[in-house]
Short mmCIF file of C-alpha atoms and ligand atoms in Angstrom, two decimals:
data_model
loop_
_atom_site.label_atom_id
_atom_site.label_comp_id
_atom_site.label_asym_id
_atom_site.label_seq_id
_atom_site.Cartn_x
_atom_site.Cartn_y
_atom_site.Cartn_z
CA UNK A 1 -7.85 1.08 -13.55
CA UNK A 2 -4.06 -0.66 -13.46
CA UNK A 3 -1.51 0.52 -10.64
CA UNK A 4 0.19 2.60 -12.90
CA UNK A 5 -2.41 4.09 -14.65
CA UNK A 6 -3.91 5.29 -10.74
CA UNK A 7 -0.10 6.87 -10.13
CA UNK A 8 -0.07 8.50 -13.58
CA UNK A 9 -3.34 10.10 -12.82
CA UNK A 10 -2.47 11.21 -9.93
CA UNK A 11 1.22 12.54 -10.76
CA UNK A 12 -0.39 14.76 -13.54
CA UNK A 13 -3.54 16.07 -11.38
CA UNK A 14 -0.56 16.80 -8.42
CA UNK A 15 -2.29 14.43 -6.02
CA UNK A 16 0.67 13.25 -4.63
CA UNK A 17 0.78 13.27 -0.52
CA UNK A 18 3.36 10.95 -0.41
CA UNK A 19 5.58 13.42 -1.55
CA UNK A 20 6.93 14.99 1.12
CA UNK A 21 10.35 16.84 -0.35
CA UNK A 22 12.23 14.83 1.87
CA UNK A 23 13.69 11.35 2.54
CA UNK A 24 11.59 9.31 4.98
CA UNK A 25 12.51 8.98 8.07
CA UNK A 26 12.42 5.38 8.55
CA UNK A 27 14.62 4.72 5.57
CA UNK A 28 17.05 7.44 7.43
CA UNK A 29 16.67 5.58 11.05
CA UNK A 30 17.02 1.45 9.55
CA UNK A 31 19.83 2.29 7.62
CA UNK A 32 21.74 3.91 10.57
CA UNK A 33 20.50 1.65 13.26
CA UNK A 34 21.17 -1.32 10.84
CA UNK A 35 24.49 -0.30 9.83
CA UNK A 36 23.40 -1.22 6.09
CA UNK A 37 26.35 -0.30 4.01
CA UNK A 38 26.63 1.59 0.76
CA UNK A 39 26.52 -0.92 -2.18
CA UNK A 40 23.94 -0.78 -5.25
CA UNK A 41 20.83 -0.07 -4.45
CA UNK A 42 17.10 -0.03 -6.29
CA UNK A 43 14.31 2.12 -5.19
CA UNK A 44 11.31 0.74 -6.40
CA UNK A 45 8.56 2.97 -7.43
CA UNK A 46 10.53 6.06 -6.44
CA UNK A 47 8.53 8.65 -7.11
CA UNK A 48 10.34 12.05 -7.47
CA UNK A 49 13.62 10.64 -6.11
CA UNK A 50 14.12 12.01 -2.22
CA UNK A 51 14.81 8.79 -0.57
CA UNK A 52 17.02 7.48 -3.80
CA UNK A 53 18.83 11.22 -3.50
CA UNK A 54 19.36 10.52 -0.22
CA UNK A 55 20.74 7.11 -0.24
CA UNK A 56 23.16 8.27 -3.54
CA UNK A 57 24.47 11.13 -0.64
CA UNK A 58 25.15 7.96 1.73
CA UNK A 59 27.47 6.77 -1.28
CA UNK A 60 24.89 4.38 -2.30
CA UNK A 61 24.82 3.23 -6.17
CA UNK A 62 21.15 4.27 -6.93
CA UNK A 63 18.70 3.40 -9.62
CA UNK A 64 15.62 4.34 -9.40
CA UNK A 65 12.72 3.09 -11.22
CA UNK A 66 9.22 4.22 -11.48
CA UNK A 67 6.21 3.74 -13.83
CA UNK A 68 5.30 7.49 -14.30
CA UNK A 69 7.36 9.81 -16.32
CA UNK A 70 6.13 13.13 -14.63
CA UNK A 71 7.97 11.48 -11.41
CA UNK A 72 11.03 10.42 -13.11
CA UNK A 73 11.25 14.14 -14.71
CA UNK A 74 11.35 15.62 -11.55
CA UNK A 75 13.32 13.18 -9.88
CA UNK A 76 15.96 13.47 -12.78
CA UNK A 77 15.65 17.52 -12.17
CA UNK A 78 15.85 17.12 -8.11
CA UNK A 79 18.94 15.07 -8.36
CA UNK A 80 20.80 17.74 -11.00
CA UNK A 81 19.96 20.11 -8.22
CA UNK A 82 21.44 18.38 -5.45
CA UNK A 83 24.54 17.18 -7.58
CA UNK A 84 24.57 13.49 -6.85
CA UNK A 85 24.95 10.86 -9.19
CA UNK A 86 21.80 9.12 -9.14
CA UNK A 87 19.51 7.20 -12.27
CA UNK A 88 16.74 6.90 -12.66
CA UNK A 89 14.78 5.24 -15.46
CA UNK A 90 11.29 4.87 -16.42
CA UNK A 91 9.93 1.01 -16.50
CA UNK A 92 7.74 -1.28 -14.84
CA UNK A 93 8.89 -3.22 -11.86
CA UNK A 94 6.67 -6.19 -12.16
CA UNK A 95 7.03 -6.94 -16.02
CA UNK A 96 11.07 -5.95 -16.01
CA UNK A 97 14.31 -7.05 -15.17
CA UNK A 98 16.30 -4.15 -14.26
CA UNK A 99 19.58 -4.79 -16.23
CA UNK A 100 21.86 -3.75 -13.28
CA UNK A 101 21.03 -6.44 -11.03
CA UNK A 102 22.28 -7.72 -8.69
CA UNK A 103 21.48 -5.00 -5.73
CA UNK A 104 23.04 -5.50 -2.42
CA UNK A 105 19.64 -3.44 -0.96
CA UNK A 106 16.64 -2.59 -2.64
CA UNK A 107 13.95 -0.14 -0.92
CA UNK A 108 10.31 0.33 -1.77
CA UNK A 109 8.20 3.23 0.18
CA UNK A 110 4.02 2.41 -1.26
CA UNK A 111 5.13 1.12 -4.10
CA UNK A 112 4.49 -3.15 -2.50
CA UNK A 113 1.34 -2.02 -0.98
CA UNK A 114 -0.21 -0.84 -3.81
CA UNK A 115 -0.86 -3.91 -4.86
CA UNK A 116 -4.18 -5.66 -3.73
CA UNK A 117 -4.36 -9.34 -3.97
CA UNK A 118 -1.56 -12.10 -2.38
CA UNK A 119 -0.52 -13.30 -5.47
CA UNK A 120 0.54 -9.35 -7.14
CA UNK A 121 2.47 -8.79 -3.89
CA UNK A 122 4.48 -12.37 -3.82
CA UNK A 123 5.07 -12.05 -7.59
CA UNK A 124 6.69 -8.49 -6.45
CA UNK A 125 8.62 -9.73 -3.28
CA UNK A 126 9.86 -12.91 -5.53
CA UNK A 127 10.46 -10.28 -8.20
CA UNK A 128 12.81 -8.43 -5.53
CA UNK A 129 14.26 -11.54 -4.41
CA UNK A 130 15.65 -12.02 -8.09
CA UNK A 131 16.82 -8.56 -8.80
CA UNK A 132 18.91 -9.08 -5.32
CA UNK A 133 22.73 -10.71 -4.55
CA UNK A 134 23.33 -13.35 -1.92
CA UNK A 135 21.69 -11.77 1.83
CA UNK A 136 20.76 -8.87 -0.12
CA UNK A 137 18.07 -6.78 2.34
CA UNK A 138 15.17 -5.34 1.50
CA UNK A 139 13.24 -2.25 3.00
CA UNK A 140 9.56 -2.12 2.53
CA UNK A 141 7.24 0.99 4.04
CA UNK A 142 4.05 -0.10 4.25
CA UNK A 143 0.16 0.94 5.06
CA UNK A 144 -0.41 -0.22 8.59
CA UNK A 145 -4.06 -1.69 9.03
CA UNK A 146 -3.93 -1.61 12.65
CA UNK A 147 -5.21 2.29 11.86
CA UNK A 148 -8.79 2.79 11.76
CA UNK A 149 -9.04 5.89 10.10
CA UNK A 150 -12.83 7.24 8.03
CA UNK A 151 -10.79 9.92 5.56
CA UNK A 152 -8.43 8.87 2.75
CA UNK A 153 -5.01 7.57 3.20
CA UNK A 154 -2.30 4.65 1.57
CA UNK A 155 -3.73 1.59 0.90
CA UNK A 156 -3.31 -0.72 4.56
CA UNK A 157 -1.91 -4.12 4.82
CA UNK A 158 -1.72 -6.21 8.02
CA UNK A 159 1.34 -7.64 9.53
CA UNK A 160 -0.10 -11.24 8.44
CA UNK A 161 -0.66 -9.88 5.13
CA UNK A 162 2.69 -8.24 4.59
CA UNK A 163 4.58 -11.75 5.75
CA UNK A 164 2.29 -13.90 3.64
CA UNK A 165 3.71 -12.24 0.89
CA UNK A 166 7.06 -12.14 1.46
CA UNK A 167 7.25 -16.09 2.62
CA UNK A 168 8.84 -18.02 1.06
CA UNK A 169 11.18 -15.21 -0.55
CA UNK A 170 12.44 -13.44 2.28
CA UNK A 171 13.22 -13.70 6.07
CA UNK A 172 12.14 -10.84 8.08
CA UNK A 173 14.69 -9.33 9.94
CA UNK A 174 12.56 -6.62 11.83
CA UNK A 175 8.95 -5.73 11.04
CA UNK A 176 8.49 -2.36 13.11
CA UNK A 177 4.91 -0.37 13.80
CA UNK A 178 5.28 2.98 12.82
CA UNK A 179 3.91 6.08 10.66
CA UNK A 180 5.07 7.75 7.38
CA UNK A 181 7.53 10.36 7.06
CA UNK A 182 4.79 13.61 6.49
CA UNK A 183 4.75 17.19 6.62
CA UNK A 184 0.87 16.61 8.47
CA UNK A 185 0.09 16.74 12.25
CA UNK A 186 -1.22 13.04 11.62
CA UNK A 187 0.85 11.20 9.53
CA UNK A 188 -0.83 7.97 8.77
CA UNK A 189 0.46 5.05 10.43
CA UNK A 190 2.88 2.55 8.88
CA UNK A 191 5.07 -0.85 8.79
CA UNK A 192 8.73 -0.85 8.41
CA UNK A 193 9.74 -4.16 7.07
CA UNK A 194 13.60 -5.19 7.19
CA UNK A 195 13.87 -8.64 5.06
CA UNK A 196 17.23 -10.58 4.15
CA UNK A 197 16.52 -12.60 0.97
CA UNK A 198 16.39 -16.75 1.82
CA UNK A 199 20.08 -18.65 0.38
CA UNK A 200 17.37 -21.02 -2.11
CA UNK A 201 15.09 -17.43 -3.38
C1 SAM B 301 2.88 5.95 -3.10
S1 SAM B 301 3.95 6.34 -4.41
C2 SAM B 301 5.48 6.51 -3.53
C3 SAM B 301 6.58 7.18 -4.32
C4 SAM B 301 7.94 7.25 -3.59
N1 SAM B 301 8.41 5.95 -3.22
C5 SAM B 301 7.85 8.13 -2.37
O1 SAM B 301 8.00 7.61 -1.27
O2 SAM B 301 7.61 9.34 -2.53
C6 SAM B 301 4.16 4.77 -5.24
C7 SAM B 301 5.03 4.86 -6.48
O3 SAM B 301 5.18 3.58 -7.08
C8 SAM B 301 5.15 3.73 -8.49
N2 SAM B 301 4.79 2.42 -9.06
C9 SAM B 301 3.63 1.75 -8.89
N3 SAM B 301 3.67 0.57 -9.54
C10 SAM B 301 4.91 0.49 -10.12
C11 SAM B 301 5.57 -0.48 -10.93
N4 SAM B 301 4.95 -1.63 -11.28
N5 SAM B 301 6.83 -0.25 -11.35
C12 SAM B 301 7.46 0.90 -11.01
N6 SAM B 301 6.89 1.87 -10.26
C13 SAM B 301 5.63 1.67 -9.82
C14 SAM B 301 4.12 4.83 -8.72
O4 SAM B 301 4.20 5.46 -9.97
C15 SAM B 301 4.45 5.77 -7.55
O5 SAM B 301 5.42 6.74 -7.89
#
């Protein structure tokens, strides 16, 4: 089964943990703590839009962009709610351009780590590295493997793995251990990955 068709299945049977009703944490702390400005942003693979809502409060320009259309309905339906001006479109990251690049920041949360082999997850980082201006940062969350865990959780990547990926695309700024943004006592553990894209990407 593809990526997408996995998330699709999942949206529909409401097997979503990830979605937690609220922006992420880490997103919240590395865009304080970084003093990462408001500019246009893409969230990639956003799901049902709290961490793109959140950044559109922050006076960010938001787009985002996810494969399943039961998340982009409700992220469409959150952000009329909340009364920020937000878009978000239905399309495939890794087989479009997104017409409104260039970002100054783009932000993934499980949407990189889904992907299995090397070669998917440089094709995405150089695929982010295009859709991004001069210095433009991206924000990855990311499985952490250093977990050993024997019940179901996000796909895990190692450090190693995560810069293998990225290289030659990106330079990482900060690569920090920590665990997802949850509404559960134990919140599987997670990397936060702060990466300015190289003058030549
Ligand atoms: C683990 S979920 C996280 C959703 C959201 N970022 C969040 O934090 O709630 C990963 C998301 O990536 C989306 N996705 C996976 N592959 C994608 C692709 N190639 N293009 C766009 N979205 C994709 C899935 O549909 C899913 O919504």
């Amino acid at each position: 089964m593809s990526t997408e068709e996995h998330y699709k299945k999942r949206y529909k049977a409401g097997d979503t943990p990830w979605d937690i009703g609220k922006p992420d944490f880490n997103l919240i702390q590395t865009v304080t703590t970084m003093a990462i400005m408001p500019c246009k942003a893409l969230d990639i693979g956003c799901g049902t839009g709290d961490n793109s809502i959140w950044l559109s409060q922050k006076s960010f320009a938001v787009i985002g962009i996810d494969t399943s259309e039961t998340a982009i309905h409700k992220a469409i339906e959150e952000a009329s709610k909340t009364n920020v001006k937000c878009t978000f479109i239905m399309i495939d990251f890794l087989t479009n351009k997104i017409e409104e690049a260039p970002f100054g920041f783009a932000f993934d949360r499980g949407c990189f780590h889904s992907l299995n082999s090397v070669e998917e997850r440089k094709c995405f980082a150089e695929n982010v590295a295009a859709h991004l201006e001069k210095d433009g940062l991206w924000l990855s969350i990311v499985g952490n493997a250093d977990e050993q865990r024997n019940y179901p959780g996000p796909p895990q990547r190692t450090a190693k793995d995560i810069v293998n990926s990225v290289e030659p695309y990106f330079e990482v700024l900060s690569l920090v251990s920590s665990h997802f943004g949850s509404n559960r006592p134990n919140p599987p553990r997670a990397w936060v990955c702060l990466m300015r894209k190289r003058h030549f990407a």
